[in-house]
Amino acid sequence: MVREAYAYGSTTAASDMEMSGGGGDGGVMSNMKPAWLEGLMAETFFGGCGVHENRRKNEKNVFCLHCCLSICPHCLHSHRSHPLLQVRRYVYHDVVRLGDLEKLIDCSYIQPYTINGAKVIFLNQRPQSRTCKQGSANICLTCDRILQEPFHFCSLSCKVDHLVYQGEDLSGILYRFDESDFTISQFEGLRMDGSEVIDDDGHMIPSSIIEDPLQYRASSCSNEATSDSVMSREPEVIKKKKKKGSGFLPGIVLSLSSRRKGAPQRAPLS
């Protein structure tokens, strides 16, 4: 795998360099975001598709790396020759499988999260209910979210924004990927009638959304890095056992009805 900026989206960067008179050392190009990367972090996913607004299951949960826009399952046929990336969701935030994203960009030092046995990366930083003091724990270098060691970023955008802010060369983390890894065939399990995706572990994920708000709890500074890193969507089976006489009134009725009336009958002597 070669570390270099992918050709898609390079037109914008090239035109900017020409307008600024860039050349020589290539400094103008060093921290330019390719169009596909900027689009992936800025696009709005899981909204209704404007082209297929009258169709069922028209959520935009696929990103076209060639056109740099989000599309719905009904749009797949129009983009069948383009490299496509599936976006999923957990508690209303967009995630991409680490196995897919690391084919496009270096994901080192970005904390992955485990959902249904698959590691995912958040595309953008998430709002926090509280902030932690500097130096109190290992935190994201961009948004101060508590992280596990040895990670430095909680999302893809946090890493990219940090590198841009530091003036570092983004071409050093971008990969020239193989389009055969992002063909339309990967969406054969995505049905527009039932929108069910079968992941590598055999779990069926409705609408390709990995989401379970009931299991999401805001973590404190002390335990967020641990509890937030493993997000399991396995359903919890709660077995309710019926207890006899569990209520106050039923217990009284049971005790009254079980009393013996009259004199006890003794067995005849033999």
mmCIF file of N, CA and C in Angstrom, residues 114-186:
data_model
loop_
_atom_site.group_PDB
_atom_site.id
_atom_site.type_symbol
_atom_site.label_atom_id
_atom_site.label_comp_id
_atom_site.label_asym_id
_atom_site.label_seq_id
_atom_site.Cartn_x
_atom_site.Cartn_y
_atom_site.Cartn_z
ATOM 1 N N THR A 114 -15.497 -0.790 19.574
ATOM 2 C CA THR A 114 -15.947 -2.106 19.153
ATOM 3 C C THR A 114 -17.464 -2.191 19.227
ATOM 4 N N ILE A 115 -18.088 -2.477 18.100
ATOM 5 C CA ILE A 115 -19.542 -2.628 18.015
ATOM 6 C C ILE A 115 -19.823 -3.927 17.275
ATOM 7 N N ASN A 116 -20.545 -4.829 17.922
ATOM 8 C CA ASN A 116 -20.853 -6.125 17.312
ATOM 9 C C ASN A 116 -19.609 -6.870 16.869
ATOM 10 N N GLY A 117 -18.551 -6.719 17.616
ATOM 11 C CA GLY A 117 -17.321 -7.429 17.301
ATOM 12 C C GLY A 117 -16.488 -6.784 16.219
ATOM 13 N N ALA A 118 -16.961 -5.689 15.628
ATOM 14 C CA ALA A 118 -16.221 -5.000 14.576
ATOM 15 C C ALA A 118 -15.731 -3.650 15.087
ATOM 16 N N LYS A 119 -14.497 -3.300 14.771
ATOM 17 C CA LYS A 119 -13.942 -2.021 15.203
ATOM 18 C C LYS A 119 -14.353 -0.924 14.232
ATOM 19 N N VAL A 120 -14.769 0.206 14.792
ATOM 20 C CA VAL A 120 -15.197 1.333 13.977
ATOM 21 C C VAL A 120 -14.492 2.598 14.437
ATOM 22 N N ILE A 121 -14.492 3.604 13.567
ATOM 23 C CA ILE A 121 -13.904 4.910 13.852
ATOM 24 C C ILE A 121 -14.988 5.968 13.670
ATOM 25 N N PHE A 122 -15.106 6.869 14.624
ATOM 26 C CA PHE A 122 -16.039 7.988 14.472
ATOM 27 C C PHE A 122 -15.464 8.978 13.460
ATOM 28 N N LEU A 123 -16.326 9.491 12.590
ATOM 29 C CA LEU A 123 -15.863 10.438 11.580
ATOM 30 C C LEU A 123 -15.587 11.807 12.177
ATOM 31 N N ASN A 124 -16.432 12.239 13.096
ATOM 32 C CA ASN A 124 -16.298 13.579 13.669
ATOM 33 C C ASN A 124 -16.372 13.522 15.189
ATOM 34 N N GLN A 125 -15.889 14.574 15.813
ATOM 35 C CA GLN A 125 -15.927 14.634 17.269
ATOM 36 C C GLN A 125 -17.356 14.774 17.748
ATOM 37 N N ARG A 126 -17.586 14.310 18.966
ATOM 38 C CA ARG A 126 -18.926 14.319 19.549
ATOM 39 C C ARG A 126 -18.996 15.304 20.697
ATOM 40 N N PRO A 127 -20.163 15.918 20.906
ATOM 41 C CA PRO A 127 -20.300 16.856 22.028
ATOM 42 C C PRO A 127 -20.151 16.144 23.356
ATOM 43 N N GLN A 128 -19.634 16.859 24.330
ATOM 44 C CA GLN A 128 -19.424 16.293 25.651
ATOM 45 C C GLN A 128 -20.214 17.083 26.686
ATOM 46 N N SER A 129 -20.718 16.372 27.663
ATOM 47 C CA SER A 129 -21.493 17.028 28.712
ATOM 48 C C SER A 129 -20.604 17.706 29.737
ATOM 49 N N ARG A 130 -19.352 17.259 29.797
ATOM 50 C CA ARG A 130 -18.419 17.854 30.744
ATOM 51 C C ARG A 130 -17.017 17.785 30.173
ATOM 52 N N THR A 131 -16.180 18.644 30.658
ATOM 53 C CA THR A 131 -14.790 18.657 30.221
ATOM 54 C C THR A 131 -13.898 18.285 31.401
ATOM 55 N N CYS A 132 -12.723 17.788 31.072
ATOM 56 C CA CYS A 132 -11.779 17.374 32.104
ATOM 57 C C CYS A 132 -10.594 18.320 32.121
ATOM 58 N N LYS A 133 -9.999 18.414 33.278
ATOM 59 C CA LYS A 133 -8.868 19.306 33.434
ATOM 60 C C LYS A 133 -7.665 18.762 32.677
ATOM 61 N N GLN A 134 -6.901 19.687 32.137
ATOM 62 C CA GLN A 134 -5.697 19.304 31.418
ATOM 63 C C GLN A 134 -4.739 18.562 32.346
ATOM 64 N N GLY A 135 -4.164 17.493 31.866
ATOM 65 C CA GLY A 135 -3.207 16.740 32.641
ATOM 66 C C GLY A 135 -3.811 15.721 33.579
ATOM 67 N N SER A 136 -5.161 15.693 33.672
ATOM 68 C CA SER A 136 -5.798 14.745 34.587
ATOM 69 C C SER A 136 -5.880 13.345 34.006
ATOM 70 N N ALA A 137 -5.836 13.226 32.684
ATOM 71 C CA ALA A 137 -5.941 11.920 32.038
ATOM 72 C C ALA A 137 -5.452 12.050 30.603
ATOM 73 N N ASN A 138 -5.430 10.901 29.904
ATOM 74 C CA ASN A 138 -5.064 10.915 28.489
ATOM 75 C C ASN A 138 -6.248 11.431 27.688
ATOM 76 N N ILE A 139 -6.082 12.553 26.998
ATOM 77 C CA ILE A 139 -7.201 13.196 26.308
ATOM 78 C C ILE A 139 -6.890 13.391 24.832
ATOM 79 N N CYS A 140 -7.956 13.585 24.061
ATOM 80 C CA CYS A 140 -7.827 13.879 22.634
ATOM 81 C C CYS A 140 -7.126 15.224 22.459
ATOM 82 N N LEU A 141 -6.174 15.267 21.555
ATOM 83 C CA LEU A 141 -5.395 16.485 21.343
ATOM 84 C C LEU A 141 -6.209 17.601 20.711
ATOM 85 N N THR A 142 -7.391 17.265 20.196
ATOM 86 C CA THR A 142 -8.219 18.272 19.546
ATOM 87 C C THR A 142 -9.415 18.700 20.388
ATOM 88 N N CYS A 143 -10.140 17.726 20.957
ATOM 89 C CA CYS A 143 -11.396 18.073 21.646
ATOM 90 C C CYS A 143 -11.393 17.724 23.132
ATOM 91 N N ASP A 144 -10.277 17.221 23.666
ATOM 92 C CA ASP A 144 -10.123 16.938 25.104
ATOM 93 C C ASP A 144 -10.995 15.789 25.601
ATOM 94 N N ARG A 145 -11.480 14.935 24.729
ATOM 95 C CA ARG A 145 -12.233 13.771 25.192
ATOM 96 C C ARG A 145 -11.283 12.755 25.819
ATOM 97 N N ILE A 146 -11.734 12.110 26.896
ATOM 98 C CA ILE A 146 -10.914 11.115 27.577
ATOM 99 C C ILE A 146 -10.706 9.906 26.669
ATOM 100 N N LEU A 147 -9.463 9.458 26.564
ATOM 101 C CA LEU A 147 -9.110 8.332 25.706
ATOM 102 C C LEU A 147 -8.299 7.310 26.474
ATOM 103 N N GLN A 148 -8.249 6.111 25.919
ATOM 104 C CA GLN A 148 -7.368 5.086 26.448
ATOM 105 C C GLN A 148 -5.958 5.318 25.925
ATOM 106 N N GLU A 149 -5.000 4.807 26.641
ATOM 107 C CA GLU A 149 -3.614 4.817 26.151
ATOM 108 C C GLU A 149 -3.491 3.774 25.048
ATOM 109 N N PRO A 150 -2.747 3.996 23.991
ATOM 110 C CA PRO A 150 -1.879 5.145 23.707
ATOM 111 C C PRO A 150 -2.489 6.082 22.672
ATOM 112 N N PHE A 151 -3.825 6.162 22.584
ATOM 113 C CA PHE A 151 -4.475 6.932 21.530
ATOM 114 C C PHE A 151 -4.449 8.432 21.832
ATOM 115 N N HIS A 152 -4.436 9.219 20.735
ATOM 116 C CA HIS A 152 -4.370 10.676 20.859
ATOM 117 C C HIS A 152 -5.575 11.384 20.254
ATOM 118 N N PHE A 153 -6.422 10.638 19.518
ATOM 119 C CA PHE A 153 -7.562 11.267 18.848
ATOM 120 C C PHE A 153 -8.793 10.382 19.006
ATOM 121 N N CYS A 154 -9.955 11.008 19.098
ATOM 122 C CA CYS A 154 -11.201 10.250 19.272
ATOM 123 C C CYS A 154 -11.947 10.067 17.963
ATOM 124 N N SER A 155 -11.543 10.752 16.902
ATOM 125 C CA SER A 155 -12.243 10.654 15.623
ATOM 126 C C SER A 155 -11.283 10.974 14.489
ATOM 127 N N LEU A 156 -11.740 10.679 13.285
ATOM 128 C CA LEU A 156 -10.933 10.974 12.099
ATOM 129 C C LEU A 156 -10.710 12.475 11.946
ATOM 130 N N SER A 157 -11.764 13.264 12.110
ATOM 131 C CA SER A 157 -11.637 14.713 11.930
ATOM 132 C C SER A 157 -10.695 15.325 12.962
ATOM 133 N N CYS A 158 -10.684 14.771 14.178
ATOM 134 C CA CYS A 158 -9.786 15.304 15.201
ATOM 135 C C CYS A 158 -8.326 15.128 14.787
ATOM 136 N N LYS A 159 -7.998 13.975 14.202
ATOM 137 C CA LYS A 159 -6.623 13.757 13.770
ATOM 138 C C LYS A 159 -6.263 14.651 12.590
ATOM 139 N N VAL A 160 -7.158 14.710 11.603
ATOM 140 C CA VAL A 160 -6.875 15.521 10.422
ATOM 141 C C VAL A 160 -6.764 17.005 10.788
ATOM 142 N N ASP A 161 -7.687 17.498 11.593
ATOM 143 C CA ASP A 161 -7.660 18.910 11.983
ATOM 144 C C ASP A 161 -6.401 19.246 12.780
ATOM 145 N N HIS A 162 -5.968 18.307 13.604
ATOM 146 C CA HIS A 162 -4.749 18.534 14.396
ATOM 147 C C HIS A 162 -3.522 18.627 13.489
ATOM 148 N N LEU A 163 -3.443 17.726 12.511
ATOM 149 C CA LEU A 163 -2.303 17.753 11.599
ATOM 150 C C LEU A 163 -2.298 19.024 10.757
ATOM 151 N N VAL A 164 -3.482 19.450 10.323
ATOM 152 C CA VAL A 164 -3.576 20.688 9.546
ATOM 153 C C VAL A 164 -3.166 21.892 10.401
ATOM 154 N N TYR A 165 -3.640 21.890 11.648
ATOM 155 C CA TYR A 165 -3.308 22.995 12.554
ATOM 156 C C TYR A 165 -1.806 23.054 12.814
ATOM 157 N N GLN A 166 -1.182 21.878 12.893
ATOM 158 C CA GLN A 166 0.254 21.826 13.131
ATOM 159 C C GLN A 166 1.060 22.075 11.861
ATOM 160 N N GLY A 167 0.369 22.176 10.721
ATOM 161 C CA GLY A 167 1.049 22.425 9.459
ATOM 162 C C GLY A 167 1.774 21.218 8.914
ATOM 163 N N GLU A 168 1.356 20.020 9.336
ATOM 164 C CA GLU A 168 2.023 18.806 8.875
ATOM 165 C C GLU A 168 1.509 18.365 7.508
ATOM 166 N N ASP A 169 2.287 17.543 6.856
ATOM 167 C CA ASP A 169 1.983 17.093 5.500
ATOM 168 C C ASP A 169 0.949 15.974 5.545
ATOM 169 N N LEU A 170 -0.240 16.212 5.018
ATOM 170 C CA LEU A 170 -1.296 15.199 5.014
ATOM 171 C C LEU A 170 -1.019 14.075 4.034
ATOM 172 N N SER A 171 -0.194 14.337 3.039
ATOM 173 C CA SER A 171 0.088 13.284 2.062
ATOM 174 C C SER A 171 0.801 12.103 2.707
ATOM 175 N N GLY A 172 1.378 12.315 3.867
ATOM 176 C CA GLY A 172 2.066 11.234 4.548
ATOM 177 C C GLY A 172 1.125 10.229 5.196
ATOM 178 N N ILE A 173 -0.167 10.577 5.332
ATOM 179 C CA ILE A 173 -1.116 9.649 5.958
ATOM 180 C C ILE A 173 -2.171 9.149 4.977
ATOM 181 N N LEU A 174 -2.127 9.618 3.739
ATOM 182 C CA LEU A 174 -3.115 9.211 2.738
ATOM 183 C C LEU A 174 -2.590 8.033 1.921
ATOM 184 N N TYR A 175 -3.492 7.116 1.601
ATOM 185 C CA TYR A 175 -3.112 5.926 0.849
ATOM 186 C C TYR A 175 -3.749 5.947 -0.541
ATOM 187 N N ARG A 176 -3.018 5.407 -1.509
ATOM 188 C CA ARG A 176 -3.607 5.136 -2.815
ATOM 189 C C ARG A 176 -4.234 3.748 -2.731
ATOM 190 N N PHE A 177 -5.543 3.714 -2.690
ATOM 191 C CA PHE A 177 -6.224 2.455 -2.398
ATOM 192 C C PHE A 177 -6.587 1.696 -3.667
ATOM 193 N N ASP A 178 -6.951 0.465 -3.455
ATOM 194 C CA ASP A 178 -7.378 -0.412 -4.545
ATOM 195 C C ASP A 178 -8.896 -0.302 -4.686
ATOM 196 N N GLU A 179 -9.369 0.099 -5.854
ATOM 197 C CA GLU A 179 -10.805 0.293 -6.062
ATOM 198 C C GLU A 179 -11.592 -1.007 -5.916
ATOM 199 N N SER A 180 -10.921 -2.139 -6.086
ATOM 200 C CA SER A 180 -11.624 -3.410 -5.957
ATOM 201 C C SER A 180 -12.092 -3.665 -4.522
ATOM 202 N N ASP A 181 -11.553 -2.911 -3.565
ATOM 203 C CA ASP A 181 -11.979 -3.052 -2.174
ATOM 204 C C ASP A 181 -13.250 -2.269 -1.883
ATOM 205 N N PHE A 182 -13.682 -1.439 -2.825
ATOM 206 C CA PHE A 182 -14.831 -0.570 -2.573
ATOM 207 C C PHE A 182 -15.852 -0.645 -3.713
ATOM 208 N N THR A 183 -16.018 -1.843 -4.277
ATOM 209 C CA THR A 183 -16.954 -2.014 -5.381
ATOM 210 C C THR A 183 -18.382 -2.127 -4.876
ATOM 211 N N ILE A 184 -19.315 -2.048 -5.789
ATOM 212 C CA ILE A 184 -20.735 -2.111 -5.440
ATOM 213 C C ILE A 184 -21.126 -3.490 -4.917
ATOM 214 N N SER A 185 -20.307 -4.503 -5.184
ATOM 215 C CA SER A 185 -20.646 -5.858 -4.747
ATOM 216 C C SER A 185 -20.712 -5.975 -3.226
ATOM 217 N N GLN A 186 -20.054 -5.084 -2.514
ATOM 218 C CA GLN A 186 -20.073 -5.143 -1.049
ATOM 219 C C GLN A 186 -21.446 -4.792 -0.481
#
